[in-house]
Tab-separated table of C-alpha atoms in Angstrom:
chain	number	residue	atom	x	y	z
A	275	MET	CA	25.295	-43.564	-55.233
A	276	HIS	CA	26.206	-45.549	-58.357
A	277	LEU	CA	29.658	-47.160	-58.265
A	278	SER	CA	31.731	-46.701	-61.415
A	279	ALA	CA	34.098	-49.098	-63.143
A	280	PRO	CA	37.533	-49.504	-61.515
A	281	ILE	CA	40.351	-47.103	-62.351
A	282	THR	CA	44.064	-47.808	-62.522
A	283	VAL	CA	46.166	-46.711	-59.546
A	284	ALA	CA	49.507	-45.304	-60.647
A	285	ALA	CA	52.650	-46.755	-59.106
A	286	ALA	CA	53.948	-44.355	-56.472
A	287	GLU	CA	55.713	-44.182	-53.147
A	288	PRO	CA	53.137	-44.630	-50.364
A	289	LEU	CA	52.116	-41.276	-48.904
A	290	ARG	CA	52.033	-40.717	-45.161
A	291	TRP	CA	48.789	-38.833	-44.544
A	292	ASN	CA	48.975	-35.833	-42.228
A	293	PRO	CA	45.333	-35.077	-41.360
A	294	SER	CA	46.185	-31.659	-39.923
A	295	ALA	CA	47.719	-30.384	-43.171
A	296	GLY	CA	46.002	-27.579	-45.107
A	297	ARG	CA	44.472	-27.321	-48.578
A	298	ASN	CA	46.251	-29.800	-50.877
A	299	ALA	CA	49.329	-29.666	-48.649
A	300	HIS	CA	50.312	-33.110	-49.913
A	301	ARG	CA	50.434	-31.885	-53.546
A	302	LEU	CA	48.246	-34.743	-54.689
A	303	PRO	CA	47.959	-35.234	-58.460
A	304	THR	CA	44.756	-34.385	-60.298
A	305	ASP	CA	45.379	-36.660	-63.309
A	306	HIS	CA	46.141	-39.950	-61.570
A	307	VAL	CA	45.652	-41.788	-58.279
A	308	ILE	CA	48.348	-42.655	-55.750
A	309	GLU	CA	48.610	-45.021	-52.807
A	310	VAL	CA	48.300	-43.665	-49.275
A	311	GLY	CA	50.105	-45.054	-46.244
A	312	ASP	CA	48.385	-45.687	-42.943
A	313	ALA	CA	47.853	-42.833	-40.504
A	314	LYS	CA	45.886	-41.945	-37.391
A	315	LEU	CA	42.894	-39.639	-37.669
A	316	LYS	CA	41.205	-37.570	-34.973
A	317	PHE	CA	38.100	-35.587	-35.901
A	318	SER	CA	38.329	-33.164	-33.011
A	319	PRO	CA	39.821	-33.273	-29.501
A	320	GLY	CA	37.614	-35.206	-27.112
A	321	TRP	CA	35.376	-36.775	-29.732
A	322	THR	CA	37.311	-39.931	-30.608
A	323	ASP	CA	39.515	-41.778	-28.146
A	324	PRO	CA	41.301	-43.863	-29.184
A	325	ALA	CA	41.692	-42.350	-32.642
A	326	TYR	CA	40.289	-44.089	-35.696
A	327	ARG	CA	43.069	-46.035	-37.397
A	328	PHE	CA	43.254	-45.250	-41.118
A	329	THR	CA	44.804	-48.392	-42.630
A	330	GLY	CA	45.812	-47.069	-46.056
A	331	GLY	CA	44.141	-46.608	-49.402
A	332	ILE	CA	44.218	-44.273	-52.402
A	333	ALA	CA	44.207	-40.510	-52.929
A	334	GLN	CA	43.863	-37.795	-55.550
A	335	ALA	CA	43.173	-34.043	-55.692
A	336	ALA	CA	39.999	-32.627	-57.261
A	337	ARG	CA	38.594	-29.093	-57.346
A	338	GLY	CA	41.310	-28.013	-54.882
A	339	ALA	CA	40.443	-30.623	-52.233
A	340	GLU	CA	42.350	-33.749	-51.237
A	341	LEU	CA	40.339	-36.957	-51.640
A	342	PHE	CA	41.270	-40.013	-49.561
A	343	VAL	CA	39.494	-43.384	-49.808
A	344	GLU	CA	40.453	-46.079	-47.326
A	345	ALA	CA	40.883	-49.584	-48.723
A	346	GLY	CA	39.168	-52.600	-47.207
A	347	GLY	CA	35.595	-51.339	-47.199
A	348	PRO	CA	32.553	-53.052	-48.757
A	349	PHE	CA	33.086	-51.249	-52.102
A	350	ALA	CA	36.148	-50.979	-54.333
A	351	ALA	CA	38.103	-47.896	-53.340
A	352	ASP	CA	38.871	-46.888	-56.926
A	353	GLY	CA	35.190	-46.905	-57.909
A	354	VAL	CA	34.257	-44.877	-54.830
A	355	LEU	CA	36.922	-42.285	-55.676
A	356	THR	CA	35.661	-41.995	-59.255
A	357	ASP	CA	32.092	-41.399	-58.084
A	358	LEU	CA	33.191	-38.887	-55.480
A	359	ARG	CA	34.996	-36.853	-58.147
A	360	ARG	CA	31.886	-36.982	-60.331
A	361	ALA	CA	29.664	-35.771	-57.486
A	362	LEU	CA	31.994	-32.840	-56.821
A	363	ASP	CA	31.724	-31.732	-60.451
A	364	GLU	CA	28.256	-30.290	-59.840
A	365	VAL	CA	29.171	-28.360	-56.686
A	366	PRO	CA	29.785	-24.605	-57.156
A	367	GLN	CA	33.446	-23.798	-56.589
A	368	PRO	CA	32.759	-21.221	-53.828
A	369	MET	CA	31.277	-24.035	-51.748
A	370	LEU	CA	34.494	-26.067	-52.088
A	371	ASP	CA	36.940	-23.276	-51.364
A	372	GLY	CA	36.803	-24.005	-47.627
A	373	VAL	CA	37.108	-27.792	-47.979
A	374	ASN	CA	40.654	-29.121	-47.563
A	375	GLN	CA	40.074	-32.864	-47.394
A	376	ILE	CA	37.290	-35.334	-48.182
A	377	ARG	CA	37.831	-38.735	-46.606
A	378	VAL	CA	35.945	-41.990	-47.114
A	379	LEU	CA	36.602	-44.374	-44.229
A	380	ALA	CA	36.038	-48.092	-44.637
A	381	ARG	CA	34.328	-48.492	-41.256
A	382	GLN	CA	32.327	-46.625	-38.640
A	383	ASP	CA	34.187	-44.666	-35.981
A	384	GLU	CA	32.502	-46.185	-32.957
A	385	ALA	CA	33.752	-43.550	-30.508
A	386	TYR	CA	32.446	-40.785	-32.765
A	387	ASP	CA	29.054	-42.504	-32.989
A	388	ARG	CA	28.859	-42.853	-29.199
A	389	TYR	CA	29.686	-39.163	-28.731
A	390	PHE	CA	26.847	-37.981	-30.971
A	391	ALA	CA	24.387	-40.602	-29.746
A	392	LYS	CA	24.719	-38.874	-26.391
A	393	ALA	CA	25.023	-35.298	-27.707
A	394	TYR	CA	21.928	-35.576	-29.942
A	395	GLY	CA	19.941	-37.928	-27.718
A	396	ILE	CA	19.669	-40.594	-30.456
A	397	PRO	CA	20.299	-44.093	-29.020
A	398	GLY	CA	22.248	-46.330	-31.392
A	399	PHE	CA	23.230	-43.380	-33.586
A	400	GLN	CA	25.573	-44.181	-36.487
A	401	ALA	CA	26.931	-41.284	-38.505
A	402	ALA	CA	26.711	-41.471	-42.280
A	403	ALA	CA	29.217	-38.618	-42.511
A	404	ALA	CA	30.797	-35.723	-40.640
A	405	GLY	CA	31.803	-32.244	-41.743
A	406	GLY	CA	33.502	-29.133	-40.450
A	407	GLY	CA	36.902	-27.570	-39.985
A	408	GLY	CA	37.704	-27.853	-43.683
A	409	THR	CA	36.962	-31.581	-43.883
A	410	ILE	CA	34.214	-33.984	-44.923
A	411	THR	CA	34.375	-37.590	-43.754
A	412	PHE	CA	32.151	-40.434	-44.959
A	413	PHE	CA	31.835	-43.663	-42.995
A	414	GLY	CA	31.131	-47.209	-44.110
A	415	GLY	CA	33.143	-47.270	-47.344
A	416	LYS	CA	31.263	-44.776	-49.555
A	417	PRO	CA	29.130	-41.626	-49.460
A	418	TYR	CA	25.795	-42.835	-48.109
A	419	SER	CA	23.756	-40.796	-50.585
A	420	THR	CA	24.091	-37.863	-52.944
A	421	GLY	CA	22.290	-35.677	-50.438
A	422	THR	CA	24.825	-36.567	-47.744
A	423	LEU	CA	27.543	-34.671	-49.628
A	424	PHE	CA	25.293	-31.616	-49.929
A	425	HIS	CA	24.567	-31.786	-46.183
A	426	GLU	CA	28.232	-31.961	-45.188
A	427	LEU	CA	29.214	-29.079	-47.462
A	428	ALA	CA	27.055	-26.798	-45.324
A	429	HIS	CA	29.054	-27.722	-42.221
A	430	ASN	CA	32.036	-26.016	-43.863
A	431	LEU	CA	30.205	-22.749	-44.543
A	432	GLY	CA	29.628	-19.823	-42.231
A	433	VAL	CA	25.839	-19.440	-42.366
A	434	GLY	CA	24.573	-16.439	-40.422
A	435	GLY	CA	21.152	-15.153	-39.437
A	436	TRP	CA	19.583	-18.606	-39.192
A	437	SER	CA	17.475	-17.972	-36.123
A	438	GLY	CA	15.753	-14.961	-37.667
A	439	ALA	CA	15.365	-16.731	-41.004
A	440	SER	CA	13.771	-19.737	-39.320
A	441	ALA	CA	11.282	-17.578	-37.423
A	442	ALA	CA	10.284	-15.739	-40.611
A	443	ASP	CA	9.908	-19.030	-42.494
A	444	ASP	CA	7.628	-20.399	-39.762
A	445	ALA	CA	5.099	-17.747	-40.739
A	446	VAL	CA	5.360	-18.757	-44.420
A	447	VAL	CA	4.815	-22.435	-43.584
A	448	ALA	CA	1.870	-21.615	-41.321
A	449	SER	CA	0.265	-19.581	-44.109
A	450	LEU	CA	0.634	-22.462	-46.575
A	451	LEU	CA	-0.908	-24.889	-44.091
A	452	ARG	CA	-3.921	-22.615	-43.630
A	453	THR	CA	-4.742	-22.974	-47.341
A	454	GLY	CA	-4.096	-26.696	-47.729
A	455	THR	CA	-1.636	-29.463	-46.881
A	456	LEU	CA	2.036	-30.079	-47.653
A	457	ARG	CA	3.419	-33.440	-48.685
A	458	GLN	CA	6.902	-34.696	-49.442
A	459	LEU	CA	8.243	-35.588	-52.870
A	460	GLU	CA	11.012	-38.161	-52.424
A	461	PHE	CA	14.433	-37.732	-53.999
A	462	GLU	CA	16.529	-40.890	-53.622
A	463	PRO	CA	15.425	-43.930	-51.610
A	464	ILE	CA	16.967	-44.114	-48.125
A	465	PRO	CA	17.160	-47.831	-47.264
A	466	ASP	CA	17.912	-47.335	-43.562
A	467	PRO	CA	14.532	-46.788	-41.811
A	468	ALA	CA	16.065	-44.822	-38.916
A	469	ARG	CA	17.846	-42.394	-41.233
A	470	ARG	CA	14.802	-42.158	-43.498
A	471	ALA	CA	12.691	-41.072	-40.540
A	472	ARG	CA	15.254	-38.488	-39.420
A	473	TRP	CA	15.787	-37.062	-42.931
A	474	THR	CA	12.128	-36.837	-44.036
A	475	PRO	CA	10.980	-33.184	-44.324
A	476	ARG	CA	8.713	-32.110	-41.458
A	477	LEU	CA	6.763	-29.582	-43.584
A	478	ALA	CA	5.715	-27.768	-40.428
A	479	PRO	CA	6.946	-24.744	-38.481
A	480	GLY	CA	10.328	-25.409	-36.874
A	481	ALA	CA	13.295	-27.401	-38.179
A	482	VAL	CA	13.160	-28.629	-41.781
A	483	THR	CA	13.617	-32.310	-40.745
A	484	PRO	CA	13.571	-34.256	-37.470
A	485	TYR	CA	17.369	-34.465	-37.663
A	486	GLY	CA	17.482	-30.689	-37.998
A	487	GLN	CA	15.850	-30.468	-34.573
A	488	SER	CA	19.004	-31.871	-32.941
A	489	ALA	CA	21.123	-28.724	-33.485
A	490	THR	CA	21.064	-25.458	-35.421
A	491	GLY	CA	24.027	-26.628	-37.504
A	492	GLU	CA	22.104	-29.739	-38.533
A	493	ASP	CA	19.056	-27.689	-39.541
A	494	ILE	CA	21.328	-25.559	-41.732
A	495	ALA	CA	22.906	-28.645	-43.301
A	496	GLU	CA	19.533	-30.312	-43.862
A	497	GLY	CA	18.333	-27.154	-45.608
A	498	MET	CA	21.352	-27.295	-47.905
A	499	ARG	CA	20.715	-30.982	-48.615
A	500	LEU	CA	17.140	-30.313	-49.663
A	501	ILE	CA	17.735	-27.235	-51.807
A	502	MET	CA	20.711	-28.735	-53.679
A	503	SER	CA	18.908	-32.059	-54.133
A	504	GLU	CA	16.117	-30.234	-55.966
A	505	SER	CA	18.518	-29.244	-58.725
A	506	HIS	CA	20.339	-32.585	-58.711
A	507	PHE	CA	17.154	-34.672	-59.030
A	508	GLY	CA	15.212	-32.157	-61.120
A	509	HIS	CA	12.108	-31.630	-59.006
A	510	ALA	CA	10.904	-29.865	-55.893
A	511	PHE	CA	10.980	-31.559	-52.505
A	512	ALA	CA	7.292	-30.972	-51.710
A	513	GLN	CA	3.802	-30.359	-53.047
A	514	HIS	CA	1.037	-28.096	-51.835
A	515	VAL	CA	-2.459	-29.584	-52.006
A	516	ALA	CA	-4.991	-26.732	-51.791
A	517	SER	CA	-8.369	-27.078	-50.124
A	518	ASP	CA	-9.991	-27.215	-53.587
A	519	GLY	CA	-7.749	-30.162	-54.566
A	520	THR	CA	-5.315	-28.171	-56.704
A	521	VAL	CA	-1.812	-29.656	-56.516
A	522	ARG	CA	1.361	-27.773	-57.316
A	523	GLU	CA	5.054	-28.439	-56.884
A	524	LEU	CA	6.495	-26.313	-54.115
A	525	PRO	CA	10.278	-25.785	-54.139
A	526	PHE	CA	12.366	-25.248	-51.040
A	527	GLY	CA	12.842	-21.569	-51.847
A	528	GLU	CA	9.091	-20.938	-51.750
A	529	ILE	CA	8.471	-22.707	-48.450
A	530	TYR	CA	11.676	-21.430	-46.852
A	531	PRO	CA	12.594	-18.158	-48.614
A	532	ASN	CA	14.534	-16.745	-45.675
A	533	ARG	CA	16.575	-19.883	-45.095
A	534	THR	CA	17.283	-19.924	-48.839
A	535	ALA	CA	18.638	-16.375	-48.719
A	536	ALA	CA	20.895	-17.259	-45.776
A	537	LEU	CA	22.241	-20.353	-47.555
A	538	GLU	CA	22.881	-18.441	-50.775
A	539	ARG	CA	24.772	-15.711	-48.955
A	540	ALA	CA	27.043	-18.278	-47.331
A	541	ALA	CA	27.471	-20.332	-50.508
A	542	ARG	CA	28.082	-17.221	-52.628
A	543	THR	CA	25.984	-18.742	-55.389
A	544	ASP	CA	22.396	-19.165	-56.603
A	545	LEU	CA	20.869	-22.329	-55.160
A	546	ASP	CA	17.279	-21.985	-56.423
A	547	ARG	CA	16.155	-24.787	-58.706
A	548	ASP	CA	16.477	-23.576	-62.316
A	549	GLY	CA	18.070	-26.614	-63.961
A	550	THR	CA	21.561	-25.895	-62.670
A	551	ILE	CA	23.255	-25.079	-59.403
A	552	GLY	CA	25.565	-22.105	-59.280
A	553	SER	CA	27.294	-20.380	-62.138
C-alpha cells in the first residue's frame, strides 16, 4: 500500500480509547485528526493474555467507522491514516455498516499469533490482520496489502449458505479443469513467501486458497479478497487455457458463481467485476 504525504494533527486533548465502545462512540471528527491516549486492547476473551498495550497515536472517523493508528511503528502514523481513509473510499457503504473500529497497531500481538498458530496448525504464524465483532485490526504498523482490507471486511459480514455454495462450485471448477487448465493472474506482489504461498489461489475443488482451508470463515474472507481485488486492480484473478491453446480471462464469479452469490447477499451489493464495486 502506497504511503501518502504527512497530514497535520490538530491540537486536542488526548482521548482515552475505550475498545468496547460502539460505532463512533467517541464522536471522532471527520475533518481533522486528534491524538489518542494509551489504552489496553483485548481482541476476544482467551485469545490475548496479557493484553496488547496500545501506547497512543492518532484517530479520526471515516464512513461511520473509528480509525485508530498507533504511533511508533515503522511508518508514519499520519500517512498510514491517510491511506486507510483512501482505501475505504472504494468500499460499498453496506459493507462498512457493521464495522465500528479499524485499528492499526504498531507491532505484532505475540499472544494472538501464538493462539492462531495452534488453532490453524501453522507454525510460526504471524497475523497480518484480524477482523470480527465490528472491528478490523492491522498489525505491524500499516495494512499489509490492499487485499487484506477486503479479506477482513468479510469477517464482519454474516455470510450464509457457504457449504452448499462451495460444493456447487466444486462441480464448476471440475468442469473447467476437464476442458483445460487454470492459472493465476497476480494482483499485487506479496513479499512474504509464507503469506504468498497461503494466499495463492488453489484453482481446484475445495477452498479458494490454502489459507482458506484452515477454517470456513477464512475461505469466505479469501473469496471476498479475490472478488474485490478484481475490481480494484482491473483484471480477473485467473485464466483458463483450453486444450486447443485458447486463453481467456476467467473472473471469480465465473469460477465460483455460488460463492459469489453468497458474498453478494451478505454484502448487499454487486461485487462482480464491471469497472466498479457496488453502487
